[in-house]
């Protein structure tokens, strides 16, 4: 069935940087697109970025384009999100998610606070 | 960007009754719609994909329908564990979520 474990996150000042990681277990990580999805306090989810199975294609929401970078290490079964030039409205819980027909497997989330 | 609009915002239902949630897309998304359930402190859980196909392990009381711009999630015979927030999401053109419907106890 599989499991995703988020790590990283924390607090940053506006303009600062943070890096999120996500470790995958129990499924063939190299065979899936993967995404980052965030959720601001009291709001609905927002898709942030995704990456193709082999890492060759990457797509970003307009709200993070040019500031965030998604990457995937299939040898380490890990997904990453480098977040630069952070803004106040980047605050929220960041989830890694397996990207199939919808997001069918989610990590527990990492809290990012920009203040 | 395709905008997904959910209604109602809040639905008050008694246990044992049924609930019907609606999601409208700002343009046709074919059947590229999924539904999630989210409880406090948890990530969303996939219920329905491709508008009407239940995800693995999802009880039969959850059903989805629709195509184009109008979609419905029906929960028949609500159980206590079904009181939660429900989101629709399209993946026809990028990925956008609706604002959610909170199902609470009447």
PDB file of N, CA, C and O in Angstrom, chain B residues 1-6 22-30 32-33 67-71 88-99:
ATOM      1  N   UNK B   1      -7.198  29.272 -15.195  1.00  0.00           N
ATOM      2  CA  UNK B   1      -7.334  28.290 -14.114  1.00  0.00           C
ATOM      3  C   UNK B   1      -8.785  27.835 -14.003  1.00  0.00           C
ATOM      4  O   UNK B   1      -9.703  28.648 -14.072  1.00  0.00           O
ATOM      5  N   UNK B   2      -8.973  26.535 -13.837  1.00  0.00           N
ATOM      6  CA  UNK B   2     -10.323  25.997 -13.659  1.00  0.00           C
ATOM      7  C   UNK B   2     -10.711  26.165 -12.187  1.00  0.00           C
ATOM      8  O   UNK B   2     -10.000  25.700 -11.282  1.00  0.00           O
ATOM      9  N   UNK B   3     -11.836  26.826 -11.953  1.00  0.00           N
ATOM     10  CA  UNK B   3     -12.322  27.061 -10.594  1.00  0.00           C
ATOM     11  C   UNK B   3     -13.368  26.005 -10.251  1.00  0.00           C
ATOM     12  O   UNK B   3     -14.298  25.769 -11.026  1.00  0.00           O
ATOM     13  N   UNK B   4     -13.200  25.387  -9.102  1.00  0.00           N
ATOM     14  CA  UNK B   4     -14.136  24.393  -8.609  1.00  0.00           C
ATOM     15  C   UNK B   4     -14.941  25.011  -7.459  1.00  0.00           C
ATOM     16  O   UNK B   4     -14.346  25.469  -6.471  1.00  0.00           O
ATOM     17  N   UNK B   5     -16.253  25.013  -7.585  1.00  0.00           N
ATOM     18  CA  UNK B   5     -17.121  25.631  -6.590  1.00  0.00           C
ATOM     19  C   UNK B   5     -17.977  24.571  -5.920  1.00  0.00           C
ATOM     20  O   UNK B   5     -18.742  23.873  -6.607  1.00  0.00           O
ATOM     21  N   UNK B   6     -17.840  24.457  -4.607  1.00  0.00           N
ATOM     22  CA  UNK B   6     -18.592  23.447  -3.876  1.00  0.00           C
ATOM     23  C   UNK B   6     -19.768  24.066  -3.139  1.00  0.00           C
ATOM     24  O   UNK B   6     -19.678  25.190  -2.627  1.00  0.00           O
ATOM     25  N   UNK B  22     -22.304  18.927  -3.811  1.00  0.00           N
ATOM     26  CA  UNK B  22     -22.180  19.307  -5.208  1.00  0.00           C
ATOM     27  C   UNK B  22     -20.892  20.052  -5.473  1.00  0.00           C
ATOM     28  O   UNK B  22     -20.413  20.814  -4.616  1.00  0.00           O
ATOM     29  N   UNK B  23     -20.348  19.839  -6.659  1.00  0.00           N
ATOM     30  CA  UNK B  23     -19.123  20.514  -7.102  1.00  0.00           C
ATOM     31  C   UNK B  23     -19.323  20.916  -8.553  1.00  0.00           C
ATOM     32  O   UNK B  23     -19.708  20.090  -9.383  1.00  0.00           O
ATOM     33  N   UNK B  24     -19.105  22.202  -8.847  1.00  0.00           N
ATOM     34  CA  UNK B  24     -19.248  22.703 -10.215  1.00  0.00           C
ATOM     35  C   UNK B  24     -17.901  23.227 -10.708  1.00  0.00           C
ATOM     36  O   UNK B  24     -17.214  23.960  -9.993  1.00  0.00           O
ATOM     37  N   UNK B  25     -17.551  22.858 -11.935  1.00  0.00           N
ATOM     38  CA  UNK B  25     -16.310  23.334 -12.555  1.00  0.00           C
ATOM     39  C   UNK B  25     -16.610  24.512 -13.467  1.00  0.00           C
ATOM     40  O   UNK B  25     -17.668  24.557 -14.103  1.00  0.00           O
ATOM     41  N   UNK B  26     -15.680  25.451 -13.550  1.00  0.00           N
ATOM     42  CA  UNK B  26     -15.887  26.654 -14.364  1.00  0.00           C
ATOM     43  C   UNK B  26     -15.816  26.362 -15.861  1.00  0.00           C
ATOM     44  O   UNK B  26     -16.234  27.193 -16.666  1.00  0.00           O
ATOM     45  N   UNK B  27     -15.293  25.209 -16.234  1.00  0.00           N
ATOM     46  CA  UNK B  27     -15.324  24.728 -17.608  1.00  0.00           C
ATOM     47  C   UNK B  27     -15.271  23.206 -17.562  1.00  0.00           C
ATOM     48  O   UNK B  27     -14.962  22.633 -16.506  1.00  0.00           O
ATOM     49  N   UNK B  28     -15.549  22.568 -18.669  1.00  0.00           N
ATOM     50  CA  UNK B  28     -15.627  21.114 -18.673  1.00  0.00           C
ATOM     51  C   UNK B  28     -14.301  20.479 -18.261  1.00  0.00           C
ATOM     52  O   UNK B  28     -13.230  20.864 -18.730  1.00  0.00           O
ATOM     53  N   UNK B  29     -14.406  19.491 -17.379  1.00  0.00           N
ATOM     54  CA  UNK B  29     -13.245  18.726 -16.939  1.00  0.00           C
ATOM     55  C   UNK B  29     -13.449  17.235 -17.229  1.00  0.00           C
ATOM     56  O   UNK B  29     -12.775  16.378 -16.629  1.00  0.00           O
ATOM     57  N   UNK B  30     -14.393  16.930 -18.152  1.00  0.00           N
ATOM     58  CA  UNK B  30     -14.712  15.539 -18.466  1.00  0.00           C
ATOM     59  C   UNK B  30     -15.087  14.800 -17.173  1.00  0.00           C
ATOM     60  O   UNK B  30     -15.926  15.285 -16.418  1.00  0.00           O
ATOM     61  N   UNK B  32     -12.562  14.023 -14.994  1.00  0.00           N
ATOM     62  CA  UNK B  32     -11.290  14.106 -14.267  1.00  0.00           C
ATOM     63  C   UNK B  32     -11.458  14.807 -12.924  1.00  0.00           C
ATOM     64  O   UNK B  32     -10.884  15.872 -12.670  1.00  0.00           O
ATOM     65  N   UNK B  33     -12.281  14.200 -12.071  1.00  0.00           N
ATOM     66  CA  UNK B  33     -12.586  14.773 -10.763  1.00  0.00           C
ATOM     67  C   UNK B  33     -12.389  13.716  -9.692  1.00  0.00           C
ATOM     68  O   UNK B  33     -12.709  12.537  -9.888  1.00  0.00           O
ATOM     69  N   UNK B  67     -20.252  14.496 -14.893  1.00  0.00           N
ATOM     70  CA  UNK B  67     -19.272  14.677 -15.952  1.00  0.00           C
ATOM     71  C   UNK B  67     -19.419  16.095 -16.486  1.00  0.00           C
ATOM     72  O   UNK B  67     -20.450  16.738 -16.263  1.00  0.00           O
ATOM     73  N   UNK B  68     -18.382  16.560 -17.152  1.00  0.00           N
ATOM     74  CA  UNK B  68     -18.444  17.913 -17.698  1.00  0.00           C
ATOM     75  C   UNK B  68     -18.180  18.954 -16.627  1.00  0.00           C
ATOM     76  O   UNK B  68     -17.029  19.163 -16.230  1.00  0.00           O
ATOM     77  N   UNK B  69     -19.242  19.597 -16.150  1.00  0.00           N
ATOM     78  CA  UNK B  69     -19.072  20.656 -15.158  1.00  0.00           C
ATOM     79  C   UNK B  69     -19.808  20.398 -13.845  1.00  0.00           C
ATOM     80  O   UNK B  69     -19.649  21.176 -12.905  1.00  0.00           O
ATOM     81  N   UNK B  70     -20.626  19.370 -13.760  1.00  0.00           N
ATOM     82  CA  UNK B  70     -21.434  19.139 -12.568  1.00  0.00           C
ATOM     83  C   UNK B  70     -21.134  17.771 -11.964  1.00  0.00           C
ATOM     84  O   UNK B  70     -21.236  16.756 -12.657  1.00  0.00           O
ATOM     85  N   UNK B  71     -20.798  17.769 -10.672  1.00  0.00           N
ATOM     86  CA  UNK B  71     -20.412  16.541 -10.004  1.00  0.00           C
ATOM     87  C   UNK B  71     -21.088  16.460  -8.642  1.00  0.00           C
ATOM     88  O   UNK B  71     -21.344  17.489  -8.001  1.00  0.00           O
ATOM     89  N   UNK B  88     -13.632  18.520  -3.478  1.00  0.00           N
ATOM     90  CA  UNK B  88     -13.470  18.002  -4.830  1.00  0.00           C
ATOM     91  C   UNK B  88     -12.201  18.610  -5.429  1.00  0.00           C
ATOM     92  O   UNK B  88     -11.707  19.636  -4.944  1.00  0.00           O
ATOM     93  N   UNK B  89     -11.693  17.982  -6.463  1.00  0.00           N
ATOM     94  CA  UNK B  89     -10.473  18.449  -7.131  1.00  0.00           C
ATOM     95  C   UNK B  89     -10.518  17.983  -8.570  1.00  0.00           C
ATOM     96  O   UNK B  89     -10.926  16.857  -8.849  1.00  0.00           O
ATOM     97  N   UNK B  90     -10.118  18.843  -9.496  1.00  0.00           N
ATOM     98  CA  UNK B  90     -10.034  18.440 -10.900  1.00  0.00           C
ATOM     99  C   UNK B  90      -8.576  18.260 -11.290  1.00  0.00           C
ATOM    100  O   UNK B  90      -7.684  18.954 -10.754  1.00  0.00           O
ATOM    101  N   UNK B  91      -8.334  17.316 -12.185  1.00  0.00           N
ATOM    102  CA  UNK B  91      -6.978  17.140 -12.711  1.00  0.00           C
ATOM    103  C   UNK B  91      -6.999  17.136 -14.243  1.00  0.00           C
ATOM    104  O   UNK B  91      -6.119  16.562 -14.889  1.00  0.00           O
ATOM    105  N   UNK B  92      -8.020  17.801 -14.808  1.00  0.00           N
ATOM    106  CA  UNK B  92      -8.139  17.877 -16.264  1.00  0.00           C
ATOM    107  C   UNK B  92      -7.124  18.861 -16.838  1.00  0.00           C
ATOM    108  O   UNK B  92      -6.537  18.621 -17.896  1.00  0.00           O
ATOM    109  N   UNK B  93      -6.941  19.972 -16.137  1.00  0.00           N
ATOM    110  CA  UNK B  93      -6.020  21.020 -16.555  1.00  0.00           C
ATOM    111  C   UNK B  93      -5.333  21.551 -15.305  1.00  0.00           C
ATOM    112  O   UNK B  93      -5.950  22.292 -14.535  1.00  0.00           O
ATOM    113  N   UNK B  94      -4.084  21.167 -15.117  1.00  0.00           N
ATOM    114  CA  UNK B  94      -3.429  21.397 -13.827  1.00  0.00           C
ATOM    115  C   UNK B  94      -4.283  20.735 -12.735  1.00  0.00           C
ATOM    116  O   UNK B  94      -4.950  19.744 -13.003  1.00  0.00           O
ATOM    117  N   UNK B  95      -4.193  21.238 -11.525  1.00  0.00           N
ATOM    118  CA  UNK B  95      -4.937  20.594 -10.421  1.00  0.00           C
ATOM    119  C   UNK B  95      -5.454  21.689  -9.508  1.00  0.00           C
ATOM    120  O   UNK B  95      -4.660  22.441  -8.934  1.00  0.00           O
ATOM    121  N   UNK B  96      -6.768  21.770  -9.387  1.00  0.00           N
ATOM    122  CA  UNK B  96      -7.351  22.761  -8.489  1.00  0.00           C
ATOM    123  C   UNK B  96      -8.422  22.104  -7.623  1.00  0.00           C
ATOM    124  O   UNK B  96      -9.133  21.205  -8.070  1.00  0.00           O
ATOM    125  N   UNK B  97      -8.520  22.611  -6.398  1.00  0.00           N
ATOM    126  CA  UNK B  97      -9.444  22.088  -5.402  1.00  0.00           C
ATOM    127  C   UNK B  97     -10.634  23.034  -5.240  1.00  0.00           C
ATOM    128  O   UNK B  97     -10.509  24.251  -5.434  1.00  0.00           O
ATOM    129  N   UNK B  98     -11.753  22.466  -4.821  1.00  0.00           N
ATOM    130  CA  UNK B  98     -12.866  23.286  -4.383  1.00  0.00           C
ATOM    131  C   UNK B  98     -12.629  23.793  -2.964  1.00  0.00           C
ATOM    132  O   UNK B  98     -11.670  23.396  -2.303  1.00  0.00           O
ATOM    133  N   UNK B  99     -13.520  24.661  -2.520  1.00  0.00           N
ATOM    134  CA  UNK B  99     -13.376  25.265  -1.206  1.00  0.00           C
ATOM    135  C   UNK B  99     -13.829  24.389  -0.048  1.00  0.00           C
ATOM    136  O   UNK B  99     -13.595  24.733   1.116  1.00  0.00           O
TER     137      UNK B  99
END
